[in-house]
PDB file of C-alpha atoms and ligand atoms in Angstrom:
ATOM      1  CA  MET A  26     -74.388 -10.749 -61.422  1.00 75.00           C
ATOM      2  CA  GLU A  27     -73.129 -12.414 -58.283  1.00 93.00           C
ATOM      3  CA  VAL A  28     -69.753 -13.366 -59.711  1.00 95.00           C
ATOM      4  CA  ILE A  29     -68.937  -9.740 -60.395  1.00 95.00           C
ATOM      5  CA  GLU A  30     -69.877  -8.668 -56.912  1.00 96.00           C
ATOM      6  CA  ASN A  31     -67.955 -11.513 -55.289  1.00 96.00           C
ATOM      7  CA  LEU A  32     -64.830 -10.736 -57.278  1.00 97.00           C
ATOM      8  CA  SER A  33     -64.912  -7.084 -56.452  1.00 96.00           C
ATOM      9  CA  ASN A  34     -65.429  -7.807 -52.747  1.00 96.00           C
ATOM     10  CA  ILE A  35     -62.514 -10.236 -52.677  1.00 97.00           C
ATOM     11  CA  ARG A  36     -60.209  -7.949 -54.635  1.00 97.00           C
ATOM     12  CA  SER A  37     -60.913  -5.037 -52.345  1.00 96.00           C
ATOM     13  CA  THR A  38     -59.478  -6.983 -49.402  1.00 96.00           C
ATOM     14  CA  LEU A  39     -56.429  -8.533 -51.092  1.00 98.00           C
ATOM     15  CA  PRO A  40     -53.033  -7.125 -50.167  1.00 97.00           C
ATOM     16  CA  GLU A  41     -50.954  -5.852 -53.061  1.00 96.00           C
ATOM     17  CA  GLY A  42     -48.824  -8.511 -54.674  1.00 97.00           C
ATOM     18  CA  VAL A  43     -51.246 -11.387 -54.117  1.00 98.00           C
ATOM     19  CA  GLU A  44     -52.384 -12.936 -57.379  1.00 98.00           C
ATOM     20  CA  LEU A  45     -55.914 -14.293 -57.591  1.00 98.00           C
ATOM     21  CA  VAL A  46     -56.524 -17.424 -59.643  1.00 98.00           C
ATOM     22  CA  ALA A  47     -60.255 -17.869 -60.252  1.00 98.00           C
ATOM     23  CA  VAL A  48     -60.945 -21.595 -60.047  1.00 98.00           C
ATOM     24  CA  SER A  49     -63.641 -22.184 -62.642  1.00 98.00           C
ATOM     25  CA  LYS A  50     -63.755 -26.000 -62.660  1.00 98.00           C
ATOM     26  CA  THR A  51     -67.257 -27.372 -63.367  1.00 97.00           C
ATOM     27  CA  LYS A  52     -68.528 -23.840 -64.088  1.00 97.00           C
ATOM     28  CA  PRO A  53     -69.866 -22.825 -67.513  1.00 96.00           C
ATOM     29  CA  ALA A  54     -68.029 -20.568 -69.960  1.00 96.00           C
ATOM     30  CA  GLN A  55     -70.669 -17.901 -69.418  1.00 96.00           C
ATOM     31  CA  LEU A  56     -69.627 -17.377 -65.782  1.00 97.00           C
ATOM     32  CA  ILE A  57     -65.971 -17.277 -66.800  1.00 98.00           C
ATOM     33  CA  GLU A  58     -66.840 -14.581 -69.320  1.00 97.00           C
ATOM     34  CA  ALA A  59     -68.542 -12.552 -66.611  1.00 97.00           C
ATOM     35  CA  ALA A  60     -65.391 -12.731 -64.509  1.00 98.00           C
ATOM     36  CA  TYR A  61     -63.233 -11.986 -67.562  1.00 98.00           C
ATOM     37  CA  ASN A  62     -65.221  -8.846 -68.218  1.00 97.00           C
ATOM     38  CA  THR A  63     -64.251  -7.509 -64.789  1.00 96.00           C
ATOM     39  CA  GLY A  64     -60.595  -7.844 -65.797  1.00 97.00           C
ATOM     40  CA  GLN A  65     -59.904 -11.292 -64.355  1.00 98.00           C
ATOM     41  CA  ARG A  66     -57.389 -13.149 -66.565  1.00 98.00           C
ATOM     42  CA  ALA A  67     -56.089 -16.034 -64.460  1.00 98.00           C
ATOM     43  CA  PHE A  68     -58.378 -19.074 -64.334  1.00 98.00           C
ATOM     44  CA  GLY A  69     -57.742 -22.480 -62.779  1.00 98.00           C
ATOM     45  CA  GLU A  70     -59.003 -25.873 -63.902  1.00 98.00           C
ATOM     46  CA  ASN A  71     -58.281 -29.392 -62.674  1.00 98.00           C
ATOM     47  CA  LYS A  72     -59.405 -31.582 -65.591  1.00 98.00           C
ATOM     48  CA  VAL A  73     -57.547 -31.789 -68.888  1.00 98.00           C
ATOM     49  CA  GLN A  74     -60.586 -32.162 -71.131  1.00 98.00           C
ATOM     50  CA  GLU A  75     -62.315 -29.243 -69.451  1.00 98.00           C
ATOM     51  CA  ILE A  76     -59.362 -26.848 -69.641  1.00 98.00           C
ATOM     52  CA  VAL A  77     -58.868 -27.732 -73.332  1.00 98.00           C
ATOM     53  CA  ASP A  78     -62.534 -27.143 -74.156  1.00 98.00           C
ATOM     54  CA  LYS A  79     -62.652 -23.859 -72.275  1.00 98.00           C
ATOM     55  CA  HIS A  80     -59.393 -22.699 -73.814  1.00 98.00           C
ATOM     56  CA  ASP A  81     -60.920 -23.328 -77.260  1.00 98.00           C
ATOM     57  CA  GLN A  82     -64.097 -21.383 -76.462  1.00 98.00           C
ATOM     58  CA  LEU A  83     -62.806 -18.411 -74.499  1.00 98.00           C
ATOM     59  CA  PRO A  84     -60.589 -15.386 -75.234  1.00 98.00           C
ATOM     60  CA  ASP A  85     -56.931 -15.968 -76.095  1.00 98.00           C
ATOM     61  CA  ASP A  86     -55.499 -13.725 -73.422  1.00 98.00           C
ATOM     62  CA  ILE A  87     -56.724 -15.886 -70.542  1.00 98.00           C
ATOM     63  CA  ALA A  88     -53.877 -17.364 -68.492  1.00 98.00           C
ATOM     64  CA  TRP A  89     -54.921 -20.990 -67.891  1.00 99.00           C
ATOM     65  CA  HIS A  90     -53.647 -22.523 -64.665  1.00 99.00           C
ATOM     66  CA  PHE A  91     -53.722 -26.290 -64.300  1.00 98.00           C
ATOM     67  CA  ILE A  92     -54.238 -27.061 -60.613  1.00 98.00           C
ATOM     68  CA  GLY A  93     -55.258 -30.729 -60.482  1.00 96.00           C
ATOM     69  CA  HIS A  94     -53.511 -34.061 -60.640  1.00 96.00           C
ATOM     70  CA  LEU A  95     -51.984 -34.383 -64.091  1.00 98.00           C
ATOM     71  CA  GLN A  96     -51.587 -37.721 -65.822  1.00 98.00           C
ATOM     72  CA  ARG A  97     -48.520 -38.005 -67.999  1.00 98.00           C
ATOM     73  CA  ASN A  98     -50.428 -39.239 -71.035  1.00 98.00           C
ATOM     74  CA  LYS A  99     -52.515 -36.052 -71.038  1.00 98.00           C
ATOM     75  CA  VAL A 100     -49.743 -33.467 -70.791  1.00 98.00           C
ATOM     76  CA  LYS A 101     -49.621 -33.171 -74.584  1.00 98.00           C
ATOM     77  CA  TYR A 102     -53.127 -31.702 -74.722  1.00 98.00           C
ATOM     78  CA  ILE A 103     -52.358 -28.735 -72.482  1.00 98.00           C
ATOM     79  CA  ALA A 104     -48.703 -28.209 -73.434  1.00 98.00           C
ATOM     80  CA  PRO A 105     -49.436 -25.776 -76.301  1.00 98.00           C
ATOM     81  CA  PHE A 106     -51.189 -23.198 -74.139  1.00 98.00           C
ATOM     82  CA  VAL A 107     -51.020 -23.822 -70.393  1.00 99.00           C
ATOM     83  CA  HIS A 108     -49.756 -20.812 -68.421  1.00 98.00           C
ATOM     84  CA  LEU A 109     -48.738 -22.480 -65.154  1.00 99.00           C
ATOM     85  CA  ILE A 110     -48.970 -26.083 -63.944  1.00 99.00           C
ATOM     86  CA  HIS A 111     -49.356 -26.067 -60.145  1.00 98.00           C
ATOM     87  CA  SER A 112     -49.159 -29.797 -59.592  1.00 98.00           C
ATOM     88  CA  VAL A 113     -45.754 -31.183 -60.538  1.00 98.00           C
ATOM     89  CA  ASP A 114     -44.917 -33.858 -58.006  1.00 97.00           C
ATOM     90  CA  SER A 115     -42.764 -36.428 -59.752  1.00 97.00           C
ATOM     91  CA  LEU A 116     -39.689 -36.559 -61.938  1.00 97.00           C
ATOM     92  CA  ARG A 117     -41.552 -38.652 -64.506  1.00 97.00           C
ATOM     93  CA  LEU A 118     -44.224 -35.974 -64.848  1.00 98.00           C
ATOM     94  CA  ALA A 119     -41.598 -33.216 -65.034  1.00 98.00           C
ATOM     95  CA  LYS A 120     -39.806 -35.115 -67.814  1.00 98.00           C
ATOM     96  CA  GLU A 121     -43.006 -35.482 -69.812  1.00 98.00           C
ATOM     97  CA  ILE A 122     -43.852 -31.782 -69.428  1.00 98.00           C
ATOM     98  CA  ASN A 123     -40.322 -30.926 -70.541  1.00 98.00           C
ATOM     99  CA  LYS A 124     -40.629 -33.150 -73.612  1.00 98.00           C
ATOM    100  CA  ARG A 125     -43.987 -31.682 -74.671  1.00 98.00           C
ATOM    101  CA  ALA A 126     -42.806 -28.140 -73.989  1.00 98.00           C
ATOM    102  CA  ALA A 127     -39.826 -28.731 -76.296  1.00 98.00           C
ATOM    103  CA  GLN A 128     -42.116 -30.104 -79.011  1.00 98.00           C
ATOM    104  CA  ASN A 129     -44.130 -26.895 -78.757  1.00 98.00           C
ATOM    105  CA  ASP A 130     -40.988 -24.812 -78.833  1.00 98.00           C
ATOM    106  CA  ARG A 131     -41.681 -23.215 -75.480  1.00 98.00           C
ATOM    107  CA  THR A 132     -40.848 -23.271 -71.791  1.00 98.00           C
ATOM    108  CA  ILE A 133     -43.632 -24.355 -69.463  1.00 98.00           C
ATOM    109  CA  ASN A 134     -43.782 -22.699 -66.065  1.00 98.00           C
ATOM    110  CA  CYS A 135     -44.502 -25.071 -63.194  1.00 98.00           C
ATOM    111  CA  LEU A 136     -44.919 -25.169 -59.451  1.00 98.00           C
ATOM    112  CA  LEU A 137     -43.815 -28.119 -57.361  1.00 98.00           C
ATOM    113  CA  GLN A 138     -46.705 -29.441 -55.313  1.00 98.00           C
ATOM    114  CA  VAL A 139     -45.674 -30.242 -51.765  1.00 98.00           C
ATOM    115  CA  HIS A 140     -47.647 -32.528 -49.484  1.00 97.00           C
ATOM    116  CA  ILE A 141     -48.348 -30.469 -46.362  1.00 95.00           C
ATOM    117  CA  ALA A 142     -51.759 -31.734 -45.249  1.00 94.00           C
ATOM    118  CA  ASP A 143     -52.296 -34.097 -42.425  1.00 87.00           C
ATOM    119  CA  GLU A 144     -54.357 -36.276 -44.748  1.00 81.00           C
ATOM    120  CA  ASP A 145     -53.571 -39.332 -46.791  1.00 77.00           C
ATOM    121  CA  SER A 146     -53.202 -38.054 -50.285  1.00 76.00           C
ATOM    122  CA  LYS A 147     -51.216 -39.611 -53.053  1.00 73.00           C
ATOM    123  CA  PHE A 148     -50.272 -36.204 -54.367  1.00 90.00           C
ATOM    124  CA  GLY A 149     -47.446 -33.864 -53.540  1.00 96.00           C
ATOM    125  CA  ILE A 150     -43.764 -34.254 -52.807  1.00 97.00           C
ATOM    126  CA  PRO A 151     -43.110 -34.985 -49.109  1.00 96.00           C
ATOM    127  CA  PRO A 152     -41.340 -31.935 -47.586  1.00 96.00           C
ATOM    128  CA  LYS A 153     -38.165 -33.809 -46.817  1.00 95.00           C
ATOM    129  CA  GLU A 154     -37.867 -35.020 -50.390  1.00 96.00           C
ATOM    130  CA  LEU A 155     -38.118 -31.548 -51.911  1.00 96.00           C
ATOM    131  CA  LEU A 156     -34.419 -30.655 -51.860  1.00 94.00           C
ATOM    132  CA  PRO A 157     -33.237 -34.024 -53.170  1.00 94.00           C
ATOM    133  CA  PHE A 158     -35.856 -33.707 -55.909  1.00 94.00           C
ATOM    134  CA  ILE A 159     -34.489 -30.363 -57.034  1.00 94.00           C
ATOM    135  CA  GLU A 160     -30.884 -31.431 -56.758  1.00 92.00           C
ATOM    136  CA  ASN A 161     -31.438 -34.525 -58.855  1.00 93.00           C
ATOM    137  CA  GLU A 162     -29.290 -34.229 -61.958  1.00 92.00           C
ATOM    138  CA  ALA A 163     -31.996 -35.612 -64.207  1.00 94.00           C
ATOM    139  CA  PHE A 164     -34.291 -32.833 -63.038  1.00 94.00           C
ATOM    140  CA  GLN A 165     -31.720 -30.112 -63.552  1.00 91.00           C
ATOM    141  CA  GLY A 166     -31.345 -31.115 -67.197  1.00 93.00           C
ATOM    142  CA  LEU A 167     -34.972 -30.335 -68.066  1.00 97.00           C
ATOM    143  CA  GLU A 168     -34.359 -27.159 -69.995  1.00 96.00           C
ATOM    144  CA  ASN A 169     -37.898 -26.542 -71.191  1.00 98.00           C
ATOM    145  CA  ILE A 170     -39.463 -26.244 -67.780  1.00 97.00           C
ATOM    146  CA  CYS A 171     -39.055 -23.475 -65.265  1.00 97.00           C
ATOM    147  CA  ILE A 172     -40.006 -23.917 -61.618  1.00 97.00           C
ATOM    148  CA  LYS A 173     -41.696 -20.714 -60.507  1.00 98.00           C
ATOM    149  CA  GLY A 174     -42.507 -21.776 -56.972  1.00 98.00           C
ATOM    150  CA  LEU A 175     -44.402 -24.126 -54.700  1.00 98.00           C
ATOM    151  CA  MET A 176     -48.031 -25.135 -54.286  1.00 98.00           C
ATOM    152  CA  GLY A 177     -49.683 -26.778 -51.327  1.00 97.00           C
ATOM    153  CA  MET A 178     -53.101 -27.715 -50.048  1.00 96.00           C
ATOM    154  CA  ALA A 179     -53.743 -27.629 -46.342  1.00 96.00           C
ATOM    155  CA  THR A 180     -55.894 -30.091 -44.448  1.00 94.00           C
ATOM    156  CA  PHE A 181     -59.624 -29.532 -44.871  1.00 92.00           C
ATOM    157  CA  THR A 182     -60.262 -28.201 -41.378  1.00 92.00           C
ATOM    158  CA  ASP A 183     -61.165 -25.002 -39.576  1.00 92.00           C
ATOM    159  CA  ASN A 184     -58.527 -25.609 -36.934  1.00 96.00           C
ATOM    160  CA  THR A 185     -56.554 -22.383 -37.282  1.00 97.00           C
ATOM    161  CA  LYS A 186     -53.576 -23.677 -35.388  1.00 97.00           C
ATOM    162  CA  GLN A 187     -53.176 -26.636 -37.685  1.00 96.00           C
ATOM    163  CA  LEU A 188     -53.643 -24.556 -40.831  1.00 97.00           C
ATOM    164  CA  LYS A 189     -50.994 -22.124 -39.635  1.00 97.00           C
ATOM    165  CA  LYS A 190     -48.612 -24.965 -39.003  1.00 97.00           C
ATOM    166  CA  GLU A 191     -49.101 -26.403 -42.485  1.00 97.00           C
ATOM    167  CA  PHE A 192     -48.932 -23.093 -44.344  1.00 98.00           C
ATOM    168  CA  GLY A 193     -45.991 -22.059 -42.189  1.00 98.00           C
ATOM    169  CA  ARG A 194     -44.137 -25.185 -43.170  1.00 97.00           C
ATOM    170  CA  LEU A 195     -44.609 -24.554 -46.881  1.00 98.00           C
ATOM    171  CA  SER A 196     -43.622 -20.945 -46.449  1.00 98.00           C
ATOM    172  CA  GLU A 197     -40.409 -22.028 -44.717  1.00 98.00           C
ATOM    173  CA  LEU A 198     -39.587 -24.411 -47.552  1.00 97.00           C
ATOM    174  CA  TYR A 199     -40.166 -21.625 -50.042  1.00 98.00           C
ATOM    175  CA  LYS A 200     -37.782 -19.354 -48.158  1.00 97.00           C
ATOM    176  CA  GLN A 201     -35.193 -22.103 -48.027  1.00 95.00           C
ATOM    177  CA  LEU A 202     -35.378 -22.525 -51.787  1.00 94.00           C
ATOM    178  CA  GLN A 203     -35.123 -18.776 -52.294  1.00 93.00           C
ATOM    179  CA  SER A 204     -31.758 -18.801 -50.574  1.00 91.00           C
ATOM    180  CA  GLN A 205     -30.328 -21.292 -53.061  1.00 83.00           C
ATOM    181  CA  SER A 206     -29.574 -21.068 -56.692  1.00 84.00           C
ATOM    182  CA  HIS A 207     -30.550 -23.861 -59.029  1.00 86.00           C
ATOM    183  CA  PRO A 208     -30.639 -23.779 -62.822  1.00 85.00           C
ATOM    184  CA  ARG A 209     -34.282 -24.844 -63.033  1.00 91.00           C
ATOM    185  CA  LEU A 210     -35.621 -22.443 -60.408  1.00 95.00           C
ATOM    186  CA  ASN A 211     -36.882 -18.928 -60.872  1.00 96.00           C
ATOM    187  CA  LEU A 212     -39.026 -18.465 -57.793  1.00 97.00           C
ATOM    188  CA  GLU A 213     -41.939 -16.052 -57.849  1.00 98.00           C
ATOM    189  CA  TYR A 214     -45.005 -17.814 -56.510  1.00 98.00           C
ATOM    190  CA  LEU A 215     -46.103 -19.451 -53.326  1.00 98.00           C
ATOM    191  CA  SER A 216     -49.508 -20.851 -54.272  1.00 98.00           C
ATOM    192  CA  MET A 217     -51.500 -21.614 -51.162  1.00 98.00           C
ATOM    193  CA  GLY A 218     -54.978 -20.756 -49.949  1.00 98.00           C
ATOM    194  CA  MET A 219     -58.461 -21.693 -51.144  1.00 97.00           C
ATOM    195  CA  SER A 220     -61.898 -20.255 -50.379  1.00 97.00           C
ATOM    196  CA  GLY A 221     -61.971 -21.457 -46.786  1.00 95.00           C
ATOM    197  CA  ASP A 222     -58.437 -20.626 -45.739  1.00 96.00           C
ATOM    198  CA  TYR A 223     -56.965 -17.981 -48.047  1.00 98.00           C
ATOM    199  CA  LYS A 224     -56.791 -15.160 -45.499  1.00 97.00           C
ATOM    200  CA  LEU A 225     -54.705 -17.287 -43.206  1.00 97.00           C
ATOM    201  CA  ALA A 226     -52.588 -18.458 -46.142  1.00 98.00           C
ATOM    202  CA  ILE A 227     -51.833 -14.846 -47.040  1.00 98.00           C
ATOM    203  CA  ASP A 228     -50.881 -14.115 -43.426  1.00 98.00           C
ATOM    204  CA  CYS A 229     -48.463 -17.038 -43.725  1.00 98.00           C
ATOM    205  CA  GLY A 230     -46.803 -15.677 -46.878  1.00 98.00           C
ATOM    206  CA  SER A 231     -48.916 -16.813 -49.818  1.00 98.00           C
ATOM    207  CA  ASN A 232     -48.797 -14.612 -52.910  1.00 98.00           C
ATOM    208  CA  MET A 233     -51.076 -16.710 -55.124  1.00 98.00           C
ATOM    209  CA  ILE A 234     -54.502 -17.876 -53.997  1.00 98.00           C
ATOM    210  CA  ARG A 235     -56.833 -20.254 -55.789  1.00 98.00           C
ATOM    211  CA  LEU A 236     -60.468 -19.387 -55.168  1.00 98.00           C
ATOM    212  CA  GLY A 237     -63.434 -21.259 -56.597  1.00 98.00           C
ATOM    213  CA  SER A 238     -66.591 -21.368 -54.523  1.00 97.00           C
ATOM    214  CA  THR A 239     -66.281 -17.891 -52.983  1.00 97.00           C
ATOM    215  CA  ILE A 240     -66.303 -16.479 -56.514  1.00 98.00           C
ATOM    216  CA  PHE A 241     -68.536 -18.813 -58.497  1.00 97.00           C
ATOM    217  CA  GLY A 242     -70.691 -20.371 -55.777  1.00 95.00           C
ATOM    218  CA  ALA A 243     -70.699 -23.928 -54.476  1.00 94.00           C
ATOM    219  CA  ARG A 244     -70.015 -26.761 -56.888  1.00 92.00           C
ATOM    220  CA  ASP A 245     -72.406 -29.725 -57.206  1.00 83.00           C
TER     221      ASP A 245
HETATM  222  C1  LIG B 219     -61.024 -26.815 -56.391  1.00 52.70           C
HETATM  223  C2  LIG B 219     -59.669 -26.347 -56.007  1.00 52.70           C
HETATM  224  C3  LIG B 219     -59.479 -25.065 -55.462  1.00 52.70           C
HETATM  225  C4  LIG B 219     -60.613 -24.108 -55.163  1.00 52.70           C
HETATM  226  O1  LIG B 219     -61.391 -24.591 -54.114  1.00 52.70           O
HETATM  227  P1  LIG B 219     -62.493 -23.646 -53.397  1.00 52.70           P
HETATM  228  O2  LIG B 219     -62.612 -24.211 -52.047  1.00 52.70           O
HETATM  229  O3  LIG B 219     -63.741 -23.780 -54.210  1.00 52.70           O
HETATM  230  O4  LIG B 219     -61.978 -22.261 -53.388  1.00 52.70           O
HETATM  231  C5  LIG B 219     -58.179 -24.670 -55.186  1.00 52.70           C
HETATM  232  N1  LIG B 219     -57.124 -25.470 -55.410  1.00 52.70           N
HETATM  233  C6  LIG B 219     -57.263 -26.710 -55.930  1.00 52.70           C
HETATM  234  C7  LIG B 219     -56.046 -27.523 -56.158  1.00 52.70           C
HETATM  235  C8  LIG B 219     -58.533 -27.184 -56.236  1.00 52.70           C
HETATM  236  O5  LIG B 219     -58.663 -28.421 -56.742  1.00 52.70           O
END
């Protein structure tokens, strides 16, 4: 099957220490199973209903990554099982995740999504607001979330220079955070790089890449 071949090709080129999240959004459970059978355990989804359905159908030891925009009123559906939420970009969302994590008697690991692209997007914390966000007292009191790192999406372009600039910026922010100690932070992951730009992202310091189409084929 193609998925198996694609995964093994990608894995053979990945440097040690780079975690691969297989982005399975819109793809059927059958393809996820094929990937699972090669040993893949981390899968990424961007819709709440879809990640819930797939979690119900597929093996329990899959680590489900939520990578899309998350509405506060839907956090409760993923709170019991989600492995890592990549897209925390507001205090209100962080508070809701904290509340639902507490109700489920667990800590939910999160990444802060930073807006690095040169594109109008509503999502992501602007780089200069990242430190104030973390230092906010209300944020520091959220004891049932743990910030494991940062996530960013670069501009959709093949301009290498621009991509390097954007990834470089996120990488710098990550390093800055690493040099500080905050009660809510336990940094491990810099999540950047998708099918079109992951090699460059790794060169710029990424240790978690999110690949969909290069593994599963183009989406409709
Ligand atoms: C869809 C998606 C990906 C994967 O995109 P591909 O180009 O198919 O690899 C990665 N990250 C996020 C946040 C996504 O929504």
